[in-house]
Short mmCIF file of C-alpha atoms in Angstrom, two decimals:
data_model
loop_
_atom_site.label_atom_id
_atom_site.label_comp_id
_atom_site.label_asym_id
_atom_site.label_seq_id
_atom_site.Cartn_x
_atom_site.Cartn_y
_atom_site.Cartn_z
CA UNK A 1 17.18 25.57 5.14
CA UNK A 2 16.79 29.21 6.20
CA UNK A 3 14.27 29.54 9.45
CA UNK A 4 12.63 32.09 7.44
CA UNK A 5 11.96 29.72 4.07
CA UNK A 6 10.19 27.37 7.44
CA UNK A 7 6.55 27.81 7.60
CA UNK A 8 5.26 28.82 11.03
CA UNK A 9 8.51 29.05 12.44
CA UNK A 10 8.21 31.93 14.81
CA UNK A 11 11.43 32.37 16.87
CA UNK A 12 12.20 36.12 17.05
CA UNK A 13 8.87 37.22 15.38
CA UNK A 14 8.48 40.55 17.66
CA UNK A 15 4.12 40.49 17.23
CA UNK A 16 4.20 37.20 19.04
CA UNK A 17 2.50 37.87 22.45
CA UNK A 18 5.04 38.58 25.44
CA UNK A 19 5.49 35.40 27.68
CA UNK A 20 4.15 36.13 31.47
CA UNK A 21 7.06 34.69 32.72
CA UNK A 22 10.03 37.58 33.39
CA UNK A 23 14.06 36.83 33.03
CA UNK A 24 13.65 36.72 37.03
CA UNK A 25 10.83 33.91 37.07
CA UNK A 26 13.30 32.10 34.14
CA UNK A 27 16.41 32.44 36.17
CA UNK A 28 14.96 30.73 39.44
CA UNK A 29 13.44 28.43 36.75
CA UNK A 30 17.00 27.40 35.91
CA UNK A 31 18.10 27.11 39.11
CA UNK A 32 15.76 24.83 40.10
CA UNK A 33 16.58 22.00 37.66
CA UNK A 34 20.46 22.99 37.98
CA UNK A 35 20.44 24.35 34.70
CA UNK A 36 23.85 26.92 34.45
CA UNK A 37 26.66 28.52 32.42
CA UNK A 38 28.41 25.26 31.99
CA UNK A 39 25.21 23.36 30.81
CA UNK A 40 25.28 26.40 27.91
CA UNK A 41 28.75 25.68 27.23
CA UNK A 42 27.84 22.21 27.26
CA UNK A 43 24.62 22.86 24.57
CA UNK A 44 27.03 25.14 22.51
CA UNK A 45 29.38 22.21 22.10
CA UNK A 46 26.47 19.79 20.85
CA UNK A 47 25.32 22.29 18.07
CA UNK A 48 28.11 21.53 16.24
CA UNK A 49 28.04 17.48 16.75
CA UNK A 50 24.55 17.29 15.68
CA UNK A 51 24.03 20.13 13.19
CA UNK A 52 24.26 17.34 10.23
CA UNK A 53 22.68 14.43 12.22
CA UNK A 54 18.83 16.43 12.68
CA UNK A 55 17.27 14.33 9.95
CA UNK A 56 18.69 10.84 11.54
CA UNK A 57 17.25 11.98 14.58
CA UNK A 58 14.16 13.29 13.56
CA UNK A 59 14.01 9.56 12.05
CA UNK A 60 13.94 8.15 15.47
CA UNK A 61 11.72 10.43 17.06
CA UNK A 62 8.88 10.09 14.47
CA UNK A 63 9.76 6.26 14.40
CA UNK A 64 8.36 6.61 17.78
CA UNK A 65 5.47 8.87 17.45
CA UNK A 66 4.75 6.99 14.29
CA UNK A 67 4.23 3.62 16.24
CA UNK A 68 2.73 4.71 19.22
CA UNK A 69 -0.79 5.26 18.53
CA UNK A 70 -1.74 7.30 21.02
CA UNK A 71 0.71 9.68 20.07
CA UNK A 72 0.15 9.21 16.51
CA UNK A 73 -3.87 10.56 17.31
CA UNK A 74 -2.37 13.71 17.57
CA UNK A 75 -0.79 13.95 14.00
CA UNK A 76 -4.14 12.31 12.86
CA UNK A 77 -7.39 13.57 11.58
CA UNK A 78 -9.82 13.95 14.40
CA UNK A 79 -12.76 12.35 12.42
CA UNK A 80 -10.99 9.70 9.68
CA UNK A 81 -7.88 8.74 12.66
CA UNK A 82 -5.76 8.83 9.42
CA UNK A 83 -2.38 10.38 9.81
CA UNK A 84 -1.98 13.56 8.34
CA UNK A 85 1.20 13.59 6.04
CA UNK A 86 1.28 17.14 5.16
CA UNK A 87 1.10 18.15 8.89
CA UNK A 88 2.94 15.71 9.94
CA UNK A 89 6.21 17.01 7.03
CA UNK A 90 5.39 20.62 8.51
CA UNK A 91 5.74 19.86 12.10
CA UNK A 92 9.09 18.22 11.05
CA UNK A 93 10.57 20.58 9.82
CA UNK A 94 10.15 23.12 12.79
CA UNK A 95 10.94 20.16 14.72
CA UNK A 96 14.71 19.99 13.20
CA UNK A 97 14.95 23.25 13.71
CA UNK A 98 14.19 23.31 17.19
CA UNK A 99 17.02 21.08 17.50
CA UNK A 100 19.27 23.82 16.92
CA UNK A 101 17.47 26.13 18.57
CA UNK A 102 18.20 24.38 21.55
CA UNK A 103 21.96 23.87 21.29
CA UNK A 104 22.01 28.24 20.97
CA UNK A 105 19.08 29.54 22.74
CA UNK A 106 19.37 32.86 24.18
CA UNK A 107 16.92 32.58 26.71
CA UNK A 108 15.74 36.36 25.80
CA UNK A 109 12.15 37.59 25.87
CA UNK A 110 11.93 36.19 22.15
CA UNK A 111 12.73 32.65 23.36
CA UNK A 112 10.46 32.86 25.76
CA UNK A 113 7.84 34.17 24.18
CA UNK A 114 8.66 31.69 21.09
CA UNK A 115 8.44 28.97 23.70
CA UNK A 116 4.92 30.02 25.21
CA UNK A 117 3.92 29.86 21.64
CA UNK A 118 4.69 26.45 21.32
CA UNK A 119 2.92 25.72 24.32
CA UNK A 120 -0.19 27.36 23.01
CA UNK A 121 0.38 25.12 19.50
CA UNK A 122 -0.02 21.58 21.78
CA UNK A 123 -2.62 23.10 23.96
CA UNK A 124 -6.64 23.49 22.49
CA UNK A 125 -5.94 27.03 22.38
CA UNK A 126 -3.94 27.04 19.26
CA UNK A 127 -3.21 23.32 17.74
CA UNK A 128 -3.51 22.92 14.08
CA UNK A 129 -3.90 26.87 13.58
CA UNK A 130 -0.72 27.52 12.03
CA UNK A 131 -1.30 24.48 9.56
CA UNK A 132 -4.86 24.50 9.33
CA UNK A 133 -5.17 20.91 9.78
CA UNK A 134 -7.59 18.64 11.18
CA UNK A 135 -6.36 16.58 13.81
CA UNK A 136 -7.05 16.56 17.37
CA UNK A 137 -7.41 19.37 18.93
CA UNK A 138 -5.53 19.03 22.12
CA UNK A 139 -3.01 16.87 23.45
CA UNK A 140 -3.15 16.37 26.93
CA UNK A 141 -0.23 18.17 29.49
CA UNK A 142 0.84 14.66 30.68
CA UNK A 143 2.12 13.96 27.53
CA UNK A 144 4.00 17.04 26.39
CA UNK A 145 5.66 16.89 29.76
CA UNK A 146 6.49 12.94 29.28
CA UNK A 147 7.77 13.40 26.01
CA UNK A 148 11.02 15.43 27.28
CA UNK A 149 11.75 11.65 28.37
CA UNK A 150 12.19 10.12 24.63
CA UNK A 151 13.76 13.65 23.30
CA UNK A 152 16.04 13.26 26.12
CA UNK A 153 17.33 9.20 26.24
CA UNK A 154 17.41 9.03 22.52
CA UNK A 155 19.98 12.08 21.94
CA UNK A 156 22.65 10.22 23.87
CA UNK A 157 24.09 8.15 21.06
CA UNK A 158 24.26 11.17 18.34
CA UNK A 159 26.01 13.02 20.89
CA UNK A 160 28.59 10.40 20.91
CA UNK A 161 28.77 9.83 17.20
CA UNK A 162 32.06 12.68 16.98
CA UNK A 163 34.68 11.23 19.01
CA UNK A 164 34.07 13.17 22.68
CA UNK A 165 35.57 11.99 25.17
CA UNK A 166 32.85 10.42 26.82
CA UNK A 167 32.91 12.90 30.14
CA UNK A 168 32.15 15.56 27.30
CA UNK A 169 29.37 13.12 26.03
CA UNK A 170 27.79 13.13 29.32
CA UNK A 171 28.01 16.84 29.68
CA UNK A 172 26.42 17.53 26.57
CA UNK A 173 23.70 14.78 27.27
CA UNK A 174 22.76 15.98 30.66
CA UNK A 175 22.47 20.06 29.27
CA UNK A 176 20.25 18.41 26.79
CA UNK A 177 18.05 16.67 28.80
CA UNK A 178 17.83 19.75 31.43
CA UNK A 179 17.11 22.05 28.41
CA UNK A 180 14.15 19.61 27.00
CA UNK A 181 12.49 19.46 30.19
CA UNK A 182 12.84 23.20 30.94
CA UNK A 183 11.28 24.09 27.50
CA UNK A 184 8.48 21.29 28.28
CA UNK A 185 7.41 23.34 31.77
CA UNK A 186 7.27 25.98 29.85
CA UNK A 187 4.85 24.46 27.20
CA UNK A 188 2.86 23.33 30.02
CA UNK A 189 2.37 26.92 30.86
CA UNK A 190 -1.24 27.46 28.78
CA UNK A 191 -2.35 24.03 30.54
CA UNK A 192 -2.49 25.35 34.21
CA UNK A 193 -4.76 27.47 35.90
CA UNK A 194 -4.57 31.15 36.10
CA UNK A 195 -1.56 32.07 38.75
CA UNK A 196 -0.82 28.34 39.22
CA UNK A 197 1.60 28.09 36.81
CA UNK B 1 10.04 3.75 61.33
CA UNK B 2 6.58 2.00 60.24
CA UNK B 3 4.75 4.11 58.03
CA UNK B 4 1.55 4.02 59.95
CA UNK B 5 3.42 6.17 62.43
CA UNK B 6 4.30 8.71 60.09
CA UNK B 7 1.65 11.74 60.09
CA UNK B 8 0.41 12.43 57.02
CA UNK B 9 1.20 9.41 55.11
CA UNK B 10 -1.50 8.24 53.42
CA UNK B 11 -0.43 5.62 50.57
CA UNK B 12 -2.96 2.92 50.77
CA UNK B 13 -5.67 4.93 52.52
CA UNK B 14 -8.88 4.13 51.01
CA UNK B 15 -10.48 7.19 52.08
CA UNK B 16 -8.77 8.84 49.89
CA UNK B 17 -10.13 10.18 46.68
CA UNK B 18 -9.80 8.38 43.39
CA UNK B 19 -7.69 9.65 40.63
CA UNK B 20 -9.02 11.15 38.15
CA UNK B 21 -7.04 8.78 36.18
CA UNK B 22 -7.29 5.34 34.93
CA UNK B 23 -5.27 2.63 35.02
CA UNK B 24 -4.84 2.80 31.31
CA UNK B 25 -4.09 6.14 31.62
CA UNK B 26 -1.46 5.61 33.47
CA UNK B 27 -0.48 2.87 30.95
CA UNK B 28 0.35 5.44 27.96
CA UNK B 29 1.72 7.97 30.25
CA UNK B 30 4.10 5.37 31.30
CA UNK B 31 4.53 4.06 27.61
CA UNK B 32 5.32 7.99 26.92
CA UNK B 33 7.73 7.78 28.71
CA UNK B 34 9.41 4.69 27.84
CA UNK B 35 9.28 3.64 31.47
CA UNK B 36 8.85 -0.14 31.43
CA UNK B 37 9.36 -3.76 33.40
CA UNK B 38 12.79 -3.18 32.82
CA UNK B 39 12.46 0.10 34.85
CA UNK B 40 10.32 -1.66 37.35
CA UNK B 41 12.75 -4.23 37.73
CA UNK B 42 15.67 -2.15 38.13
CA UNK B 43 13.81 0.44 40.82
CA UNK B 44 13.38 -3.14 42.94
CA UNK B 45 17.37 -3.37 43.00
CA UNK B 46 17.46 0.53 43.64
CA UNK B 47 15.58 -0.52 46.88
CA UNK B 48 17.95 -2.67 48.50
CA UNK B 49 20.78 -0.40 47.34
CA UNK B 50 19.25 3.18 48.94
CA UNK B 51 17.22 1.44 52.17
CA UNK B 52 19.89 2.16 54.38
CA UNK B 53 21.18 5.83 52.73
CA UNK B 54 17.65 7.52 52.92
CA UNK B 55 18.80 10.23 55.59
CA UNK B 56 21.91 10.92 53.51
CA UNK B 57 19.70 11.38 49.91
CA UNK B 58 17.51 13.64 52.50
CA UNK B 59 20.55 15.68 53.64
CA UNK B 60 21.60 16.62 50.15
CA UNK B 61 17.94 17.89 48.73
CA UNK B 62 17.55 19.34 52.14
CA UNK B 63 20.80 21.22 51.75
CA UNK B 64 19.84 22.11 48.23
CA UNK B 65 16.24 23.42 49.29
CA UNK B 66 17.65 25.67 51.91
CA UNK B 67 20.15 26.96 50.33
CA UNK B 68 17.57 27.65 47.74
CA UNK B 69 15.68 31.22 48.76
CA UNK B 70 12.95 30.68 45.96
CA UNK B 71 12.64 26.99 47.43
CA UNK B 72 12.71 27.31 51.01
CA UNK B 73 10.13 29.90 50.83
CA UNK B 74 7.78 27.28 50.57
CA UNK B 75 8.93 25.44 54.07
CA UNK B 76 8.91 29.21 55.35
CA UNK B 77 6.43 31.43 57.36
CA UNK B 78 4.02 33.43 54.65
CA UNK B 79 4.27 36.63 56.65
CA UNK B 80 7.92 36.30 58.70
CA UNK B 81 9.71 34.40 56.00
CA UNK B 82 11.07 32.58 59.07
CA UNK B 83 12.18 28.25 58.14
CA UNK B 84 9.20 26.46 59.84
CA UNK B 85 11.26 23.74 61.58
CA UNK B 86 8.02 21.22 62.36
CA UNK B 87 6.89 21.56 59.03
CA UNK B 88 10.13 20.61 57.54
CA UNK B 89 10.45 17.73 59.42
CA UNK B 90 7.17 16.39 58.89
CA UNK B 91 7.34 16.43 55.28
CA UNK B 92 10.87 15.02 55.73
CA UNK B 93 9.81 11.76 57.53
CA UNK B 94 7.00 11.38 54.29
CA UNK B 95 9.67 12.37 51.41
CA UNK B 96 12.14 9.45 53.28
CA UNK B 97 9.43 7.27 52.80
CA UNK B 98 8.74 8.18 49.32
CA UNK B 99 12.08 7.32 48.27
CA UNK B 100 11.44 4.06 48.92
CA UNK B 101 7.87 3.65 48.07
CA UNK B 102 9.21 5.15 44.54
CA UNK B 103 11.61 2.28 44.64
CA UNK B 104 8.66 -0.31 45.28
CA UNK B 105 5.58 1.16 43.78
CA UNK B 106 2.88 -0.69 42.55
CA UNK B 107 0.87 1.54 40.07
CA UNK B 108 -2.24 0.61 41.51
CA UNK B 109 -5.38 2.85 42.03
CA UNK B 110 -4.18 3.80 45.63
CA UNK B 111 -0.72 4.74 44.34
CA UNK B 112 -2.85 6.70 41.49
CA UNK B 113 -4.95 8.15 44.35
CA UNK B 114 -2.18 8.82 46.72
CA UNK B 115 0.19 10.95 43.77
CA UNK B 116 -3.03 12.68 43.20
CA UNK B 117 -2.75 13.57 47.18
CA UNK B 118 0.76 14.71 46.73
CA UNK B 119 -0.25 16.74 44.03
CA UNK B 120 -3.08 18.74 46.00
CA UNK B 121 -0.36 19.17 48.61
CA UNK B 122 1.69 20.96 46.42
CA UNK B 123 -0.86 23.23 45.25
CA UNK B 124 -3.09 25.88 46.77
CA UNK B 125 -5.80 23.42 47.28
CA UNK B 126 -4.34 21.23 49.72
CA UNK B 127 -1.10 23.22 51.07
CA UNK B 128 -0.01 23.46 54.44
CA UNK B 129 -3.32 21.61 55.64
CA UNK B 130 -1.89 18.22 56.33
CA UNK B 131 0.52 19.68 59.05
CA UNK B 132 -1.32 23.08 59.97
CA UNK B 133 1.29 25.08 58.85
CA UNK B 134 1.01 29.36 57.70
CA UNK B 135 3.64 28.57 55.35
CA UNK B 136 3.41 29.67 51.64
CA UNK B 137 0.15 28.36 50.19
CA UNK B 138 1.00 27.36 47.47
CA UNK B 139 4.26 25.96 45.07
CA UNK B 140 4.30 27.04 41.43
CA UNK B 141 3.84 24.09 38.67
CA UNK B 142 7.06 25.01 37.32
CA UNK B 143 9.00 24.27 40.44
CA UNK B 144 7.17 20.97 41.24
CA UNK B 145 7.79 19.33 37.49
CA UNK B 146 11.83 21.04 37.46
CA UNK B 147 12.68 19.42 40.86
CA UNK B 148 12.76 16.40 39.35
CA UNK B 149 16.23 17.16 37.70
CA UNK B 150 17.69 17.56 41.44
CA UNK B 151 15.71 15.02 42.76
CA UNK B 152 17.21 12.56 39.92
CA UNK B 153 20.72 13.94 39.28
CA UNK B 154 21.67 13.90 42.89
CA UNK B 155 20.58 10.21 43.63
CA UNK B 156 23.08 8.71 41.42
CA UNK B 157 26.43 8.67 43.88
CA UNK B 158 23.83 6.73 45.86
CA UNK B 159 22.99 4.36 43.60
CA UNK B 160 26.66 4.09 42.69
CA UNK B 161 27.59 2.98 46.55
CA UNK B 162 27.36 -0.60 46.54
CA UNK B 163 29.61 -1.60 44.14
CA UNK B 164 26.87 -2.42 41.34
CA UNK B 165 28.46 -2.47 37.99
CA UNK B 166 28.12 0.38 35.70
CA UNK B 167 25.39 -0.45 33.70
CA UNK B 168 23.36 -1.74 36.52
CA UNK B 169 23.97 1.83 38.23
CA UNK B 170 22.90 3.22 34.79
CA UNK B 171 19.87 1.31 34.68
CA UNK B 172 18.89 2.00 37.94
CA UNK B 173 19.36 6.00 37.83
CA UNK B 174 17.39 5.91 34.60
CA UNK B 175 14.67 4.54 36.46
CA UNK B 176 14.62 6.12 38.87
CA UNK B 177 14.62 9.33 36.59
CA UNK B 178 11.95 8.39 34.84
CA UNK B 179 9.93 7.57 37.79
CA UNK B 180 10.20 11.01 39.41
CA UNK B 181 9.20 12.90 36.50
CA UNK B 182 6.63 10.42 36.18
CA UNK B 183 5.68 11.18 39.40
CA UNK B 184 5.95 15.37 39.17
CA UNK B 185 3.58 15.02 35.88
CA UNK B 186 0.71 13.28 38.40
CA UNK B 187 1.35 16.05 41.00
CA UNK B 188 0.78 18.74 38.24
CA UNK B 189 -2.41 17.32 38.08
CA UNK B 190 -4.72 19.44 40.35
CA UNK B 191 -2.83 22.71 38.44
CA UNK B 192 -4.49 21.99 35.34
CA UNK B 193 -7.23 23.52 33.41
CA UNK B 194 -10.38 21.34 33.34
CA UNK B 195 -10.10 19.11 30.82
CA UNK B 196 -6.16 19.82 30.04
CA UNK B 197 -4.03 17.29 31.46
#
């Protein structure tokens, strides 16, 4: 799948709005959860070890999401509580993407402004817009923040599924993790108060 | 050192104010982020294993913070940019303590209240008061929620000292990983929106 055929998909879309955060306020970012040039390497390497494993993993994820229902309230209509299939298939497949995404950001202005985006998607500023769903409106900072958890612990054995050696394994696993949780902050920057973030 | 002679510390303090959240709040935060008995379990072990290497654990994320500019900024003098000594030792005694109070916690309403505490101390609201410091008033979200990756990734030679097997070592880091994060996404707390996190 192209990222262009991918509805809502957004990543290098020069009218999104700027992200407040500068390459500066990203680099110290970085350094702050030890995230460097051989974490990059690391996420480069993983690319090509999951590029034909997204769907498997996107299994697991949603397997998750799917049965835990407080999660599952956000995928759901905000008045029936049914799940939403539609938005739930849309989600997905911006989801998989992302996946990739991660393995080859560029950490440019349109990453970050793609990632303040998605931030503004979870938050009540800007959920369900791009699908014009119904579900719940807002899901709460805690959990967009906990989630880089699951995304993280559950990579670990697709990462080993090609044979690394498993020093490489680890390598790859720990730039993934770093790189979840650095794209959740970033999410979580709609949530905070002005100049707090 | 008892912790009733360390200033500051406040776990258990009853004049402290509530959380804002509930227990089963806490419940599907936790449940977000897979952190379970198992993890409880394993932090218990963690305790006996990192009682008696607190000052080294302190020595490494004090050597990271100051040789951090954009971190020690926060331990400095607003207006001289001078290291406050006092102030770094006073949180140091607290964040020895924390170490093993993360190790031990209970997950009660006055471990809600007192990460709640922490939180506020982080943030512009309650900076610098406990120890009547000048220094920088107040530590950007981001920096708070990506510590945890130093906080977590350094602790593992620790954990790895006392000859535990491998997957008990791996069990134990995991929880403890999970536990800090946890622990950041309470302290974001007071930098929410109303109504956001």
């Amino acid at each position: 799948m192209t990222t262009s055929s991918i509805p809502g998909y957004r990543l290098g879309d020069t009218t999104l709005p700027k992200s407040p955060l500068t390459k500066d306020d990203l680099a110290t970012l970085k350094t702050t959860l030890l995230f460097g040039d051989a974490d990059v390497a690391a996420l480069r390497q993983a690319h090509g070890v999951v590029e034909d494993q997204v769907e498997a993993i996107l299994d697991v994820w949603y397997g998750f999401v799917g049965s835990t229902p407080h999660l599952l309230a956000y995928f759901s209509d905000a008045k029936t509580h049914q799940p939403l299939d539609a938005y739930l298939d849309a989600v997905r497949k911006r989801f998989g993407q992302w996946i990739l995404d991660t393995c080859r950001a560029d950490y440019d202005e349109a990453w970050l402004a793609w990632q303040d985006e998605i931030g503004r998607r979870h938050h009540r500023s800007g959920k369900n817009r791009t699908d014009g769903v119904s579900a719940a409106p807002h899901i709460p900072m805690r959990y967009v923040l906990a989630l880089a958890v699951p995304i993280s612990v559950t990579m670990k054995p697709f990462l080993a599924k090609k044979g690394h050696a498993s020093a490489e394994v680890e390598a790859m696993h720990a730039a993934w993790s770093k790189a979840v949780l650095l794209q959740a902050i970033l999410w979580s920057r709609p949530y905070a108060r002005e100049g707090d973030f």
